[in-house]
Coordinates of C-alpha atoms in Angstrom, one line a residue:
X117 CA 113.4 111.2 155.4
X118 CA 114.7 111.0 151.8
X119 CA 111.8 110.8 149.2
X120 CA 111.2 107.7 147.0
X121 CA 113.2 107.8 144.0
X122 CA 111.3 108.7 140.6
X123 CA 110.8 105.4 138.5
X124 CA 111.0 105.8 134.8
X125 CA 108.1 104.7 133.0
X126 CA 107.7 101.2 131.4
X127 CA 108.7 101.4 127.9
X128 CA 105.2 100.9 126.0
X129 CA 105.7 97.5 123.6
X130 CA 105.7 97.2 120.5
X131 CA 102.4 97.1 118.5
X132 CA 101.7 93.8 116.9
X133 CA 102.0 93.6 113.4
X134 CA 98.4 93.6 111.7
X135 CA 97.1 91.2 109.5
X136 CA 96.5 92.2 105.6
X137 CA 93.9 90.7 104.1
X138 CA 93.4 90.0 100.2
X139 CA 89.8 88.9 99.1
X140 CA 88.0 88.3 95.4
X141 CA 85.4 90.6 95.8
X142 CA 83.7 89.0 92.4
X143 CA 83.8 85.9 94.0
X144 CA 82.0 87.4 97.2
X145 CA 79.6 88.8 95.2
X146 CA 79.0 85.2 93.4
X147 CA 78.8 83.4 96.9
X148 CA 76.5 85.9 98.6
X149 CA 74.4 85.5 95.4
X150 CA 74.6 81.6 95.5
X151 CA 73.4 81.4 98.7
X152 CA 70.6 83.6 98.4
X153 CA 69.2 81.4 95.5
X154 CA 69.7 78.6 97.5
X155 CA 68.6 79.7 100.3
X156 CA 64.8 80.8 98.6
X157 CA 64.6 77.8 96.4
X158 CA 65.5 75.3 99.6
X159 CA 63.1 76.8 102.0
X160 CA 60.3 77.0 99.6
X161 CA 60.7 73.0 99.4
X162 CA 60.6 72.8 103.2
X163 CA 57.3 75.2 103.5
X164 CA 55.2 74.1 100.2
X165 CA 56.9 70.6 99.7
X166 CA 55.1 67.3 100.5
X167 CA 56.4 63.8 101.3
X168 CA 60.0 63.7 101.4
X169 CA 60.8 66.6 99.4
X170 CA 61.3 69.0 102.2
X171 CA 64.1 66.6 103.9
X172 CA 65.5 66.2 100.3
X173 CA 65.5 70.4 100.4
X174 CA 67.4 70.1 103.6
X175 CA 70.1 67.7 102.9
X176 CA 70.8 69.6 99.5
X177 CA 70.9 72.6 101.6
X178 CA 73.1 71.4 104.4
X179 CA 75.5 69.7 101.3
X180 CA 75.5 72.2 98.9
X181 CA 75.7 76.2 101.0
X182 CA 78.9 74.8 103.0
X183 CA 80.3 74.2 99.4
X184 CA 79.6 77.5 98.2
X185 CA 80.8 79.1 101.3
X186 CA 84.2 77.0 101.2
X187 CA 85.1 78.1 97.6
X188 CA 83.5 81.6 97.8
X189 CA 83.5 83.5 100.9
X190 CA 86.2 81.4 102.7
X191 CA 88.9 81.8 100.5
X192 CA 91.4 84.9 101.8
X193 CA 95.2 85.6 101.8
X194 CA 96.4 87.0 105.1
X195 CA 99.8 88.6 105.4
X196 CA 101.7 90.6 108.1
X197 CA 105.7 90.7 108.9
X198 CA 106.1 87.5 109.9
X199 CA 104.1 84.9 107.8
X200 CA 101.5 84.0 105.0
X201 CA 98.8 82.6 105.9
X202 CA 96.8 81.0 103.5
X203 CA 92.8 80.4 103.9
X204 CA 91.8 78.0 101.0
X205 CA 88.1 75.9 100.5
X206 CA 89.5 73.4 102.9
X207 CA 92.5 73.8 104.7
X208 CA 94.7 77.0 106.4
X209 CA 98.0 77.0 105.9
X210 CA 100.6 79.0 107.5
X211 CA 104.4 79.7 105.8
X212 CA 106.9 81.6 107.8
X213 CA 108.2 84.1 105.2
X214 CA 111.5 82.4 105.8
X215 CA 110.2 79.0 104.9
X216 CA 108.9 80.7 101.3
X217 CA 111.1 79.6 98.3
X218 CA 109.4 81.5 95.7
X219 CA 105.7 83.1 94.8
X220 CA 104.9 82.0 91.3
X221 CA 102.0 83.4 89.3
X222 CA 101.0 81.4 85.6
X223 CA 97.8 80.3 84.9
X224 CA 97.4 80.3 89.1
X225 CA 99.0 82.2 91.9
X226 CA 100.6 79.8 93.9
X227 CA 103.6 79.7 96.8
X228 CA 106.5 77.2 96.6
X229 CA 107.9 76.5 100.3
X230 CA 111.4 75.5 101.2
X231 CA 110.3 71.8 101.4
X232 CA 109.1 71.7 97.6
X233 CA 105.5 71.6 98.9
X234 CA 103.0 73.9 96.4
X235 CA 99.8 75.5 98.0
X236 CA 97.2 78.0 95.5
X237 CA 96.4 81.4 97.0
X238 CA 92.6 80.9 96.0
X239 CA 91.6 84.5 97.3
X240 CA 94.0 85.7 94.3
X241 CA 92.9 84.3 91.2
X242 CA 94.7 84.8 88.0
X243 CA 92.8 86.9 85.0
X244 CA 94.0 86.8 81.9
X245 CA 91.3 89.2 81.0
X246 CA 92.5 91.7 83.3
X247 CA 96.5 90.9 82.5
X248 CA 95.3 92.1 78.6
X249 CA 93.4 95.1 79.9
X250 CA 96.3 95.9 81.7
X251 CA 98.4 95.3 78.5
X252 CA 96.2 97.5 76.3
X253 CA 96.5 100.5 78.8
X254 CA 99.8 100.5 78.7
X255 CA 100.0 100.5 75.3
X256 CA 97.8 103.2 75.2
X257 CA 99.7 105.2 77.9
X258 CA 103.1 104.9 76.2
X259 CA 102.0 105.7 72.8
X260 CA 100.4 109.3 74.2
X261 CA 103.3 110.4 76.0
X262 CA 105.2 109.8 72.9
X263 CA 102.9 112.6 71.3
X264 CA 102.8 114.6 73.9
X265 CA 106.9 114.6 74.6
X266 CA 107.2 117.8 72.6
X267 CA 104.2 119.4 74.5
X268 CA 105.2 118.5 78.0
X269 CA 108.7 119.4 77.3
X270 CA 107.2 123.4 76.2
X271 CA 105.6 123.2 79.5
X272 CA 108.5 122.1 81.5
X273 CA 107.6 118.5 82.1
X274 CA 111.1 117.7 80.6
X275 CA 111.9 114.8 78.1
X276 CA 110.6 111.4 79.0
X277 CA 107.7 112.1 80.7
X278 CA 104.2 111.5 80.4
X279 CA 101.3 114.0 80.7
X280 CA 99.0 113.7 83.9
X281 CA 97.0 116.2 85.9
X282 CA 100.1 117.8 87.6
X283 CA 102.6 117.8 85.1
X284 CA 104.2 115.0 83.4
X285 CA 105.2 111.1 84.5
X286 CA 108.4 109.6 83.6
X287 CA 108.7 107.7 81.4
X288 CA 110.4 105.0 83.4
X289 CA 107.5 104.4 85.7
X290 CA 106.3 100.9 86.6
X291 CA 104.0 99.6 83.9
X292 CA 100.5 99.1 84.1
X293 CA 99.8 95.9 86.2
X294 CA 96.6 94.0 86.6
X295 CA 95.4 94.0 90.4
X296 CA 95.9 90.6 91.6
X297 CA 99.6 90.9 89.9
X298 CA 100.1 94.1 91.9
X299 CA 99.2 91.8 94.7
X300 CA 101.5 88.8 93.6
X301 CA 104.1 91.9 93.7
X302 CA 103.6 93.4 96.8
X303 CA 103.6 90.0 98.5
X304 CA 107.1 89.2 96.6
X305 CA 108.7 92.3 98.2
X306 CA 107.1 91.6 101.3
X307 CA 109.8 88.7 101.2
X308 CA 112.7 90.0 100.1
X309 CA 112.6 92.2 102.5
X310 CA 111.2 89.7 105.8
X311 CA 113.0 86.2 104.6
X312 CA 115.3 86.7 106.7
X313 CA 113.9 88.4 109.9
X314 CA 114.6 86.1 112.9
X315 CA 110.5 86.7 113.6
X316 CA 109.8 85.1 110.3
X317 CA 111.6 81.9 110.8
X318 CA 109.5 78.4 111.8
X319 CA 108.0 75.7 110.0
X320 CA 104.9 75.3 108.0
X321 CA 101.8 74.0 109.1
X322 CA 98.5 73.3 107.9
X323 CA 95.0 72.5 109.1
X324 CA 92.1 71.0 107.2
X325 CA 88.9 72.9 107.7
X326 CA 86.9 70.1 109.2
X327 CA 83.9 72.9 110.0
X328 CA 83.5 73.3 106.1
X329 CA 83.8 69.2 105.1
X330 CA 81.7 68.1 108.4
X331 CA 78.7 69.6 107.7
X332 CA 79.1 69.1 103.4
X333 CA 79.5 65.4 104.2
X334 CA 76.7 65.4 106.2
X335 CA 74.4 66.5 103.9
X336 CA 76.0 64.3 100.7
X337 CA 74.9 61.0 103.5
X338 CA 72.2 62.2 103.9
X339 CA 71.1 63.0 100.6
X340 CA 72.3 59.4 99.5
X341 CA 70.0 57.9 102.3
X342 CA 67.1 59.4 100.9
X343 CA 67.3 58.6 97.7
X344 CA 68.5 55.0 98.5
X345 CA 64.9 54.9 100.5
X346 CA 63.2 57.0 98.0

């Protein structure tokens, strides 16, 4: 009686690629604090208010937190090896990296498709503020390595560097970037190097966000009723 032959074990699959997600945390911050003031404004109308004022409280409510929500806490870029997928105030829009023609960042960061169609990345807002601060240090940083070139060189940081806490930086490092640039950045190498995959082929698509505009038309009828009765 021969003994079953050993089977080898099942090769384990691949792990899915996992979604990265880019937020505004200042916008967050904004929405969270929108809807609290909202929310203690609108439900002292509904507890202390008389006549129709608390229905008015509650069709400005049920108009104006979807809103805030939508172009707030909604907003988010996520990206993995295969696709962008874009989550604006009202729609969702998916690009296969090889459907992406070019990421372009001006006054607003925005992604050109293949097709010539344009869609903003709202989670990545552009900040000229920040681009100057950015600026500034740099200009900062390069003019102290160039007083510190002779000292670094006595310590053995060699020419062309620039001092830090372990010795010196080159000179030739990247320049100081503002964050949602470094974003804009990452996402553009992120293409280069996935444009091409055979995973990252397909065709765009998008979906309007019918559980933000529902409700938020809702509450502009029924705020329009009211007063029309008033």
């Amino acid at each position: 009686m021969t003994s079953p032959e050993p089977q080898s074990p099942t090769p384990p699959s691949e792990p899915e690629s996992r979604d990265r997600v880019h937020r505004s945390a200042p916008a967050i911050a904004g929405g969270v604090l929108l809807i609290g003031v909202v929310g203690w404004i609108g439900i002292d109308a509904l507890l202390v208010g008389e006549g129709r004022t608390p229905w008015l409280a509650l069709a400005v409510m049920l108009l104006v937190v979807p809103l805030i929500v939508a172009f707030t806490l909604r907003p988010a870029v996520y990206t993995n090896e295969d696709r962008l997928r874009i989550r604006n105030p009202f729609r969702v829009i998916v690009v296969p990296w090889g459907e992406v023609a070019a990421l372009r960042s001006a006054y607003s960061n925005e992604v050109l498709t293949a097709s010539g169609a344009k869609y903003q990345l709202w989670a990545v807002p552009v900040s000229l503020r920040a681009r100057k601060r950015a600026a500034r240090r740099e200009m900062r940083a390069t003019a102290e390595a160039r007083r510190h070139v002779g000292r670094d060189e006595g310590r053995g940081g060699g020419p062309g560097t620039r001092p830090g806490p372990g010795g010196g930086r080159p000179l030739s490092e990247e320049p100081v970037r503002a964050a949602n640039d470094r974003i804009v950045d990452d996402l553009r190498a992120l293409h280069e190097k996935r444009q091409g995959a055979e995973s990252a082929q397909g065709r765009v698509t998008v979906r309007w966000a019918y559980e933000v505009m529902g409700p938020a038309a809702a509450g502009a009828v029924l705020v329009l009723v009211l007063l029309a009765v008033g």
